[in-house]
XYZ file of C-alpha atoms in Angstrom:
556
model
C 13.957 -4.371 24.998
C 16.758 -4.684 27.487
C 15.829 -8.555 27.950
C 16.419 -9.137 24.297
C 19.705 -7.608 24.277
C 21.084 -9.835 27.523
C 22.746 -12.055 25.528
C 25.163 -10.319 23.944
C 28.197 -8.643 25.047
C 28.148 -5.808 23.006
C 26.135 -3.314 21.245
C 26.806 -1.980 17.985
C 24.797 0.715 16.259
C 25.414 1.153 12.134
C 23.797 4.641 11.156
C 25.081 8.053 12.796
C 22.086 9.464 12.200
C 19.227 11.593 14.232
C 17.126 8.129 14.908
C 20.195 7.604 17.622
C 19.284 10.050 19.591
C 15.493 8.990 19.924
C 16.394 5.243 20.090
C 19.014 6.094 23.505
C 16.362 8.498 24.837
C 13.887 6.290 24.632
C 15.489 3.009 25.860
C 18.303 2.222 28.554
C 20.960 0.664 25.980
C 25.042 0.489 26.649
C 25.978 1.058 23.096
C 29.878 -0.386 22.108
C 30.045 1.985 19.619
C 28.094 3.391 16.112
C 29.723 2.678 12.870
C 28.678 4.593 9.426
C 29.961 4.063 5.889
C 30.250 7.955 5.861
C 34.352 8.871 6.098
C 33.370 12.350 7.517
C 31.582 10.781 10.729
C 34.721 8.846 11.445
C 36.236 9.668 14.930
C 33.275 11.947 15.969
C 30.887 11.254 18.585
C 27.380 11.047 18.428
C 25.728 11.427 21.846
C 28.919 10.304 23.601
C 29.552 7.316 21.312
C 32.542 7.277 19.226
C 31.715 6.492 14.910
C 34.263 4.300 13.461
C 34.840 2.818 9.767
C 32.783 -0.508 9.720
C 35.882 -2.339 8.706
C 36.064 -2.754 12.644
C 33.671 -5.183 12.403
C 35.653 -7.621 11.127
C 38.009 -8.126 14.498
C 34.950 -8.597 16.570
C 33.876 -11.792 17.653
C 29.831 -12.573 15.626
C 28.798 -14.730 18.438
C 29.362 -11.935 21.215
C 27.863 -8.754 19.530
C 24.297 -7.597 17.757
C 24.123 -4.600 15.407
C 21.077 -2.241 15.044
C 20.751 -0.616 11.804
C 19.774 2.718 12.268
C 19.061 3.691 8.922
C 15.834 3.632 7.143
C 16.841 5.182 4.089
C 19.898 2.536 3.734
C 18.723 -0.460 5.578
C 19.043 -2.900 2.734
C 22.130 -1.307 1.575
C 23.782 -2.067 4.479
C 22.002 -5.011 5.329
C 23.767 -6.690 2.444
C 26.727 -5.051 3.118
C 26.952 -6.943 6.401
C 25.952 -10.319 4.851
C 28.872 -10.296 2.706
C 30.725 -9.380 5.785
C 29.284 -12.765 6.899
C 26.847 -11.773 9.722
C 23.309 -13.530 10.102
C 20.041 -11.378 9.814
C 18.264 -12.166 12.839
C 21.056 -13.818 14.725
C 24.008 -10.665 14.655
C 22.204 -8.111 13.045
C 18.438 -6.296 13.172
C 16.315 -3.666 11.596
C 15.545 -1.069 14.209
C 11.826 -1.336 13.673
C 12.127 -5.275 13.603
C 13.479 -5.037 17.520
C 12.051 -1.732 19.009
C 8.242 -2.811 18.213
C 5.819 0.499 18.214
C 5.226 2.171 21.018
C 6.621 -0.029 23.271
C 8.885 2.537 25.184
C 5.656 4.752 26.647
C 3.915 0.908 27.348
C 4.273 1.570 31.250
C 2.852 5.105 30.674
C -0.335 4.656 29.004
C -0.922 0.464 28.229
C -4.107 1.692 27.161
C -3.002 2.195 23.889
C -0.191 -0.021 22.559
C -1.278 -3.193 20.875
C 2.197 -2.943 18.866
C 0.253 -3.386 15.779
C 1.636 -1.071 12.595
C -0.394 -0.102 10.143
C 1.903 -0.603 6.379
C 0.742 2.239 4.812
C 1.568 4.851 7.581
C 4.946 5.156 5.987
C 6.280 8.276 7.224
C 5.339 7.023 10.324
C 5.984 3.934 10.722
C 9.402 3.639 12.780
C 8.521 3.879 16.359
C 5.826 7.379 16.364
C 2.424 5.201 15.649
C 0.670 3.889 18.611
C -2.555 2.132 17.734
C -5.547 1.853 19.624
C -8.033 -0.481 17.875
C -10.373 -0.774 20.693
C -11.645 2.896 20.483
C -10.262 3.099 16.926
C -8.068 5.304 16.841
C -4.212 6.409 15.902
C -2.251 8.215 17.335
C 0.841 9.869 15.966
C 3.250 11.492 17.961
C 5.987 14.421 16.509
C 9.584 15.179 18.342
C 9.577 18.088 20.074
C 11.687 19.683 17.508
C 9.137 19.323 15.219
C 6.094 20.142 17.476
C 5.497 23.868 16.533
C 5.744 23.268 12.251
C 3.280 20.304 12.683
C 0.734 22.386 14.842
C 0.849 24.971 12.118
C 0.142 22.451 9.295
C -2.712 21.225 11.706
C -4.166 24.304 11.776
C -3.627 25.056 8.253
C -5.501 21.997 7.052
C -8.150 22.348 9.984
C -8.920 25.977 8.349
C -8.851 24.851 4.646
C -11.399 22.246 6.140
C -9.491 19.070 4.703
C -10.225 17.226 7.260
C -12.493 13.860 6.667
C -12.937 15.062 2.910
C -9.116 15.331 1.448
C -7.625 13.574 4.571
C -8.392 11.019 7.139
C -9.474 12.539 10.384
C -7.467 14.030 12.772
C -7.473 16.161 16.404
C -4.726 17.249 18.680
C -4.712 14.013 21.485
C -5.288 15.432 24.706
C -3.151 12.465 26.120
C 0.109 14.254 27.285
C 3.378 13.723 28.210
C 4.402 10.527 26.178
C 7.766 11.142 26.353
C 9.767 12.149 23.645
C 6.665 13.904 21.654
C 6.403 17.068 21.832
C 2.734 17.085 20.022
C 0.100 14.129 19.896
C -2.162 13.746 17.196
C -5.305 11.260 17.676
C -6.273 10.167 14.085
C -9.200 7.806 13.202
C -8.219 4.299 12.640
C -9.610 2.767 9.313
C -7.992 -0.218 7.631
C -7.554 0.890 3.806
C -9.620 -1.055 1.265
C -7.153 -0.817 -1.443
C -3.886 1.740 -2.260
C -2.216 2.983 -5.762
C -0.892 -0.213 -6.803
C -4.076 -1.893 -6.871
C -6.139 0.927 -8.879
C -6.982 0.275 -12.841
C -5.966 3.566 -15.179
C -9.414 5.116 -14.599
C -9.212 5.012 -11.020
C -5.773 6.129 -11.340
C -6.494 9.653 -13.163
C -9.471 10.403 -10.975
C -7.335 9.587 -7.879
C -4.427 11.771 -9.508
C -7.327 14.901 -9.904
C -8.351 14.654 -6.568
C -4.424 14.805 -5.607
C -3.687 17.819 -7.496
C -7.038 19.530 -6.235
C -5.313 18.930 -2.642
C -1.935 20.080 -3.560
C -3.978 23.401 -4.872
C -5.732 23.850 -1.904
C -2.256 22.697 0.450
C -0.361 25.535 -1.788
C -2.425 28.606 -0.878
C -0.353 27.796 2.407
C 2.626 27.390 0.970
C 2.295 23.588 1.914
C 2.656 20.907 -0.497
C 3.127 16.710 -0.323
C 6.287 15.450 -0.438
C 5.934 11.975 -0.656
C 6.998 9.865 -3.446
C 4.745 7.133 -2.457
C 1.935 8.770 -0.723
C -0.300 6.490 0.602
C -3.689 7.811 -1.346
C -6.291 5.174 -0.901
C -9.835 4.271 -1.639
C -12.367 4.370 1.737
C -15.906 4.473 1.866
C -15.869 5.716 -2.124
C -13.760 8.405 -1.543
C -9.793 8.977 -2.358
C -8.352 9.657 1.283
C -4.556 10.765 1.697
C -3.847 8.819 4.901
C -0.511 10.286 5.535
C -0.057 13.370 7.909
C 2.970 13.268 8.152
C 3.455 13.546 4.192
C 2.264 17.551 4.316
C 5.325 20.051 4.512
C 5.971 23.550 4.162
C 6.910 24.232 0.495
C 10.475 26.136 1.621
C 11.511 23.115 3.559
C 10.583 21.073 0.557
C 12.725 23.118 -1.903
C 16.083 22.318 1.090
C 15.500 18.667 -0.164
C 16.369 16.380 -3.096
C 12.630 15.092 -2.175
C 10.508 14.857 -5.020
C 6.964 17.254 -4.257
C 4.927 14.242 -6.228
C 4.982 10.777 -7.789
C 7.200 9.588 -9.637
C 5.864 8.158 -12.886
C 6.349 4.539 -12.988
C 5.244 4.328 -9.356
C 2.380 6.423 -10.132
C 0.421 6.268 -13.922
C -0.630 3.270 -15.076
C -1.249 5.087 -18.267
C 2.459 5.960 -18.298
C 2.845 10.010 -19.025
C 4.828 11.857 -17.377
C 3.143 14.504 -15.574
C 4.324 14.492 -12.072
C 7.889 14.864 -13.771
C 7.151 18.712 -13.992
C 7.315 18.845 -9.812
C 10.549 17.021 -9.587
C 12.042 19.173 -12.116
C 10.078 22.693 -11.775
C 8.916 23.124 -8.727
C 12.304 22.453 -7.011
C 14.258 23.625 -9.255
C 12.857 26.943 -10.017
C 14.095 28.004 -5.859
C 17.142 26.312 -6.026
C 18.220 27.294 -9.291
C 16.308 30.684 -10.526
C 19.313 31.406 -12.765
C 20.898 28.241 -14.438
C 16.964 26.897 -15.261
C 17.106 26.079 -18.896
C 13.865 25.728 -20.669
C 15.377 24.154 -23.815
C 16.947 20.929 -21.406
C 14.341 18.417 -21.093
C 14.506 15.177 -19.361
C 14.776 12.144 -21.359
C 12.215 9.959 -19.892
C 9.394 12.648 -20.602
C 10.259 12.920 -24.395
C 10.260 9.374 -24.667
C 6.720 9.477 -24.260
C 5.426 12.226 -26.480
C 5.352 13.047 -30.179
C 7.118 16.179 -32.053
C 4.208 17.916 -31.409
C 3.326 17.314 -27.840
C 7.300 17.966 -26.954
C 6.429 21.722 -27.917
C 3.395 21.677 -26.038
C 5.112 20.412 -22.886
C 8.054 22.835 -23.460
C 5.532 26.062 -23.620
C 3.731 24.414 -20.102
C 6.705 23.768 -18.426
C 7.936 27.340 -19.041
C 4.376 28.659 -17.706
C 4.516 26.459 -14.864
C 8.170 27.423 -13.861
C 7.169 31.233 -14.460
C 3.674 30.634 -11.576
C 6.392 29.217 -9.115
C 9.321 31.634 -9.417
C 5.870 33.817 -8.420
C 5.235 31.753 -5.691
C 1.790 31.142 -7.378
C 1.496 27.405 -7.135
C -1.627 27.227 -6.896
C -1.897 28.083 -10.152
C 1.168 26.139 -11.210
C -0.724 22.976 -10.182
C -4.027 24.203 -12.117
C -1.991 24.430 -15.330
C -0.753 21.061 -14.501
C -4.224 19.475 -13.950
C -5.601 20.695 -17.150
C -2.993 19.459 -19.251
C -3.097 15.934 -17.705
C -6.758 15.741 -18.083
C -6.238 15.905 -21.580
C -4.434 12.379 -21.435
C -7.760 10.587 -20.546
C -7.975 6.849 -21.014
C -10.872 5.982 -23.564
C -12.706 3.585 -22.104
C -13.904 0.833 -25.177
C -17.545 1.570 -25.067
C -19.019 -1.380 -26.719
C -17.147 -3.383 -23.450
C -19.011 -0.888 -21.328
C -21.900 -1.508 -23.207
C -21.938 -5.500 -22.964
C -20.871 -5.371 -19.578
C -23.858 -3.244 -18.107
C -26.030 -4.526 -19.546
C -25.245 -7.646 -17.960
C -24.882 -5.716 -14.644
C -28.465 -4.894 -15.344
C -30.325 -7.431 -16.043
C -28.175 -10.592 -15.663
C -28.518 -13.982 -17.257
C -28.068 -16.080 -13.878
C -27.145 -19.677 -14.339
C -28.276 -22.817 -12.194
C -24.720 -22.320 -10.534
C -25.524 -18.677 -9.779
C -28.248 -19.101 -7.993
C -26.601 -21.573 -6.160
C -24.074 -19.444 -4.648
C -26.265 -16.552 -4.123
C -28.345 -19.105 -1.774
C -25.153 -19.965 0.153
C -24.044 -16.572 0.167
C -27.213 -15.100 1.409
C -27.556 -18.260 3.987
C -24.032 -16.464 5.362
C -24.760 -12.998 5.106
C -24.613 -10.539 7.451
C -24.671 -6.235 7.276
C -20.734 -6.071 7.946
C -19.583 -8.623 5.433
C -17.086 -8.106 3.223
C -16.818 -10.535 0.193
C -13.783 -11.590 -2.008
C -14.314 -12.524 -5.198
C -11.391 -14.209 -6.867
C -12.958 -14.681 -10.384
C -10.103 -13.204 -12.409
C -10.251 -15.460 -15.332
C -14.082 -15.380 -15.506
C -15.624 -11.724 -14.924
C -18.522 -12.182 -16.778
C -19.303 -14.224 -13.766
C -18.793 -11.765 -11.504
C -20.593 -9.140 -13.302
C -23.615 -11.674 -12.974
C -23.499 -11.809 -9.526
C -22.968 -7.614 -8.610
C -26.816 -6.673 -9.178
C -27.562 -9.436 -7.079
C -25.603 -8.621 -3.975
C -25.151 -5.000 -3.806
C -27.565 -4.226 -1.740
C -26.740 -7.304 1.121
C -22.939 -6.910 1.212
C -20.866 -3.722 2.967
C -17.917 -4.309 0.258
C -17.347 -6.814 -2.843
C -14.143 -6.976 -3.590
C -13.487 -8.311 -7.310
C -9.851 -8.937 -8.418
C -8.983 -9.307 -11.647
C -5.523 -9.043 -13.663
C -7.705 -7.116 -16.722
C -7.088 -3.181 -16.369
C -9.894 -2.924 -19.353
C -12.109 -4.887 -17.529
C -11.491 -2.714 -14.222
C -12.220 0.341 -16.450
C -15.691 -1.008 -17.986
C -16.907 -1.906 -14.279
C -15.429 1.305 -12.707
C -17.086 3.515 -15.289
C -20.528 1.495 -14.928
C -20.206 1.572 -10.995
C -19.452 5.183 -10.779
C -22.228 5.933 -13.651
C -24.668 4.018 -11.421
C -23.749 5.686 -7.728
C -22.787 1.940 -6.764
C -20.225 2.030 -4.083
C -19.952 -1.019 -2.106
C -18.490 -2.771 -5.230
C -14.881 -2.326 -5.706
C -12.501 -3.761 -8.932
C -8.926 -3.676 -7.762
C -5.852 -4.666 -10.188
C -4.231 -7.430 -8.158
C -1.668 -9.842 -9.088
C -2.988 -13.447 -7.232
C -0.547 -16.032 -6.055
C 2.381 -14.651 -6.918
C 5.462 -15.176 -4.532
C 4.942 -15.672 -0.557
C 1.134 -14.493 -0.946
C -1.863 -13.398 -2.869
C -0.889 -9.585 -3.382
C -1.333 -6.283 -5.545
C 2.298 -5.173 -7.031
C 5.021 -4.086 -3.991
C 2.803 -4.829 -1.291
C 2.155 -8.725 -1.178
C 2.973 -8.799 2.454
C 0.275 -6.879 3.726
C -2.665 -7.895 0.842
C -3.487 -10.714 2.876
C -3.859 -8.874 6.013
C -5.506 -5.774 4.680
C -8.429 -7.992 2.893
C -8.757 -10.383 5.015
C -12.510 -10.605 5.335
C -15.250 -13.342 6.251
C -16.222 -14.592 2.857
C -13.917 -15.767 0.016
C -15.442 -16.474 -3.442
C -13.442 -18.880 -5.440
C -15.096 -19.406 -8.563
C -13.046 -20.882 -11.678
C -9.764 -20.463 -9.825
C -8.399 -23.845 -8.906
C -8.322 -25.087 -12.324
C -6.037 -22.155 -13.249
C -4.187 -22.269 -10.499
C -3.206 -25.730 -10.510
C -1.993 -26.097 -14.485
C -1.311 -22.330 -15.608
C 0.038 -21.658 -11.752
C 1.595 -24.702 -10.949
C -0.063 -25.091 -7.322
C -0.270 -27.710 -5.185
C -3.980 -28.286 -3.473
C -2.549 -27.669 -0.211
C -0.994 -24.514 -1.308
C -4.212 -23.427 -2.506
C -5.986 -23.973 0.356
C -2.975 -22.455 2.672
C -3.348 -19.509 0.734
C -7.485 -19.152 0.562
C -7.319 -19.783 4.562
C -5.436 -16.753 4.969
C -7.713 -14.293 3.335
C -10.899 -15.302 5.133
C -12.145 -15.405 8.492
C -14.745 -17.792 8.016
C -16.542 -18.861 4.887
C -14.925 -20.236 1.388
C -17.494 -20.502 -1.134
C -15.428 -22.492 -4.228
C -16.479 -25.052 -7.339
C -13.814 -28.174 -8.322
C -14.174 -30.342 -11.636
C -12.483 -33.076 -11.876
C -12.280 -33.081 -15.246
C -9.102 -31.254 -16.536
C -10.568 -29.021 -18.920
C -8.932 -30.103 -21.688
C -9.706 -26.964 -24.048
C -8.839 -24.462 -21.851
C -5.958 -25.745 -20.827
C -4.359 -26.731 -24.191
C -1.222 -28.759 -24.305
C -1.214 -30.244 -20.791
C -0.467 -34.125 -20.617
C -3.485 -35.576 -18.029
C -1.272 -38.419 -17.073
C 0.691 -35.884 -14.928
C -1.889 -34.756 -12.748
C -3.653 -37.877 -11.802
C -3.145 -36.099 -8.202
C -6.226 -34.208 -9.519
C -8.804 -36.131 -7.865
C -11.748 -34.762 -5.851
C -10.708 -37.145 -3.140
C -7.040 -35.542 -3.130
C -8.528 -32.229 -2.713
C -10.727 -33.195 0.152
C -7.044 -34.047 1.749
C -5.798 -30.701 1.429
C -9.147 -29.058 2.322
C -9.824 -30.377 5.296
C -6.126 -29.060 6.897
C -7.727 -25.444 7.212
C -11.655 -25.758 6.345
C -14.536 -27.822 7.542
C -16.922 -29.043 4.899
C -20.328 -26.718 5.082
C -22.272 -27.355 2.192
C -21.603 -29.542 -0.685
C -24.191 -29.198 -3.939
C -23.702 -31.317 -7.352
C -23.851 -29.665 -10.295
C -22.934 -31.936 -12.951
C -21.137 -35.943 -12.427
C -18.152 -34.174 -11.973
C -18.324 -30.269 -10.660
C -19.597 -29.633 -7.254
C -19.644 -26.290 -5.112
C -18.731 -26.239 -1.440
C -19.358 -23.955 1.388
C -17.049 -24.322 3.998
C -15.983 -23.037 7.179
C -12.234 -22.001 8.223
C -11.583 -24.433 11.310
């Protein structure tokens, strides 16, 4: 870290907070000086360094100096803040986590470990505590001695309740010691998460939200709770995992925050109600504020969602839920909770559930099917894990389930349809079928193929050896407006090796209603076969009419 900072002559921190004192005890830095937006730090010192008022910035010279920002919270705050100052990211100014890669301090110590790889949705823990071991799979997570002792205790609070490898991913006490500045170790399996929230349809979302509550009743008969806004729940091996540790805190210390105790509920319920509204307001409140609680003052954005009659409803809950936690009785608190939530099921249409199993169960396969099922099974191995990209066309990919669930570790099917994720979850689960998985994902949007506020990592979490591309240039070309060689970039970064994908060369005139074909006589087979063969070698090629063809081909 010292070699990056050679060139320049000075050091500027922006951020008085507690990550200073970790960053200088980790790393031999000559710090200038810190700098914080916050008038009350001004003239103080912080570990020996004087704060000042940022304004100082603007007599230095950009070309001599580098600023760290400090400050997770406020890192894009003050990165634009600086920008209209007129310094460069990446030439005068850095994230801390962007410069000080994972781990890298304790490198000399224990090289064993560090492969300075983060994993995205370790978000509590994700600036500078992970080290990841993928060799002997495995994470570990290391706590500042200041917090040593309370994170024992929730260890051994969720080791009794037995929420290990059930509620939450596995985890020991590491045995590896003295990694300086930890105080505590913990070794936690390493699994990379089929999907998160953002990618579940409603169903998956309210049996995902049940599970959560059933932890937060079991976490509250030790007066523990999750304070997370954005927990990272996921989906692994058919089972709703909460990956985050760190996440799990002692209800008192919870009620000393402005942190919300669960989701908030446009980050949270696809089916939009309000439920985890009651935490933020009631269980906080109801320490902090015992006397000025008024029953009759609701928040807005809950009415907004419920009729005359469910407001009164909600108003007699929320009183019975603020009565349990003035008790201390949360676990009860969260029970009332859970059973007025489950009365806001989705209802699933079951004539869709109807048509679509019974395609699941005995499927009409075309000439094309069987085509790719040949390929697929001419690739297949026990560890695969297969993309399909079909979003346009499900009844295709409902075809080709029956046929592959019993050769394939994971299929993968991505569609935009929440109503079609519902029919196939409710048929999957109905039908103990597990290594098929419908996730909500927005394709090609932006820099990458991603679910909603995570495109950066989608390609990287489901990356996987086979892609199935069915149907999906035609759309993406004229309702997407992508180039071949876009296409192609972006298919060659979610698989390892195989593509499996159809072309016709035919614009298809009736689906595509209102395009002119005189501006894409770039649609050729031949123009394709340009953009293709930058990432893929041709496999297999197999005609299926004059002008439709499906290839198997192999990333070079």
């Amino acid at each position: 870290m010292n070699e990056f900072f050679s060139k320049y002559k000075k050091i500027i921190i922006f951020g008085a907070g507690p990550i200073v004192d970790k960053l200088l005890d980790s790393v031999n830095l000559q710090i200038q000086y810190i700098i914080d937006n916050d008038p009350r730090k001004w003239g103080k010192k912080l570990s020996g360094i004087k704060i000042f008022n940022p304004d100082v910035l603007k007599t230095e010279d950009k070309n001599e100096l580098v600023i760290i920002i400090t400050s997770f919270f406020y890192d894009e705050e003050i990165r634009n803040q600086l920008s209209e100052m007129g310094f460069k990211r990446y030439e005068n100014y850095f994230s801390i986590d962007e410069i000080y890669p994972i781990g890298k301090t304790r490198a000399a110590h224990h090289p064993e470990l560090l492969q300075n790889e983060n994993i995205v949705l370790l978000k509590s823990v994700s600036d500078g505590r992970v080290m990841i071991d993928k060799k002997e799979l495995k994470v570990y997570r290391g706590f500042y001695k200041n917090a040593a002792a309370e994170y024992k205790e929730v260890f051994d609070n969720c080791l009794e309740l037995k929420l290990f490898n059930d509620y939450l991913v596995n985890l020991n006490i590491s045995n590896i010691e003295n990694i300086h500045p930890f105080g505590i170790v913990f070794e936690q399996d390493y699994i990379r998460p089929i999907t998160d929230s953002n990618e579940w349809s409603p169903l998956m979302m309210i049996d995902a939200a049940n599970r959560t509550i059933d932890l937060q009743i079991l976490l509250s008969k030790r007066n523990l709770t999750i304070h997370d806004p954005l927990p990272p729940n996921i989906i692994y091996d058919n089972t709703y995992k909460w990956l985050d540790f760190g996440s799990i805190w002692n209800i008192d210390k919870i009620t000393n925050t402005k942190e919300p105790v669960f989701w908030n509920v446009d980050q949270f319920f696809y089916c939009e109600h309000p439920i985890s509204t009651f935490f933020e307001e009631i269980v906080i409140n109801c320490k902090k504020n015992k006397e000025s609680f008024d029953k009759n003052k609701i928040n807005n954005n809950i009415f907004g969602f419920l009729s005359e009659a469910e407001r009164k409803k909600y108003i007699n809950i929320r009183q019975r839920i603020f009565n349990k936690c003035i008790e201390n009785k949360f676990a009860e608190a969260f029970a009332i909770i859970k059973d007025y939530f489950n009365e806001f099921t989705i209802e699933v249409d079951l004539n869709l559930i109807s048509y679509y199993e019974e395609m699941f169960h005995y499927p009409n396969l075309t000439k094309e099917d069987y085509i790719v099922l040949d390929m697929i099974d001419k690739i297949c191995s026990d560890t695969m894990v297969l993309i399909d990209l079909g979003r346009l066309y499900n009844k295709k990919s409902v075809k080709l389930f029956k046929k592959l669930d019993d050769k394939i570790k994971k299929i993968i099917v991505t569609s935009n349809s929440s109503v079609f994720n519902d029919c196939i979850y409710t048929i999957l689960q109905k039908n103990s079928i597990y290594n098929i998985l419908p996730i909500q994902a927005q394709l090609f949007k932006h820099q990458s193929i991603h679910a909603p506020n995570n495109h950066q990592d989608f390609c990287d979490r489901y990356r996987t050896s086979t892609l199935l591309a069915l149907n999906t240039i035609q759309e993406l070309v004229f309702c997407q407006q992508f180039s071949f060689e876009e296409i192609f970039e972006k298919y060659s970064r979610l698989t390892d090796k195989y593509l499996i994908f159809d072309f016709d060369d035919k614009c298809n005139v009736i689906l595509y209603s209102g395009i002119e074909q005189n501006e894409y006589e770039w649609y050729t087979y031949e123009e394709l076969l340009k953009a293709h063969n930058k990432y893929f070698n041709l496999h297999q090629i197999i005609s299926v009419t004059d002008s439709k063809k499906i290839i198997l081909s192999k990333r070079k």
